[in-house]
Phi, psi and omega in degrees: 000135182260123178274146178260158176231164179293349185259001184301315182296318179297319182292325184295339179285347183246150175282164175301321181296315181296317179294320177299322179293320177298319177295318177298319176300316179300314179294324178295322177297318178299319177298313181299315179298320178292319178296321179300326179295334179272346183282315182293135180253354186295336182261006182305324183292338180267358184268127178292171177303131179082001184295314181290327176297318178294319176297317179296323177295318178297323180298317177299315177302316180292324178293327177291325175295319177297320179297316176299318179295324178295322176299313180298316179298315180295323177296323180288331183268341182266142174298153183299336181275000177239092182295152178268126178263173181299330183255014177128181181299148179246168178099177184291000000 
């Protein structure tokens, strides 16, 4: 049995590929925001020991989410007979 949600009609307007791309975009924004927090140096004096290390670790975690989203997006856009490799689609 399939349960419905209030968002089903909105989701139905998009392809699986388009939804996967939106998720990738959202994760990329998170990565960019986290990276921006590491760029500015003006608040270094207010950051406790290990603060920047923690931010960098979070950046890696967010990048891993973006990577997973990119894999899903590439799988949605490539035909099933063309597997996605680490460096992009493979095959002729």
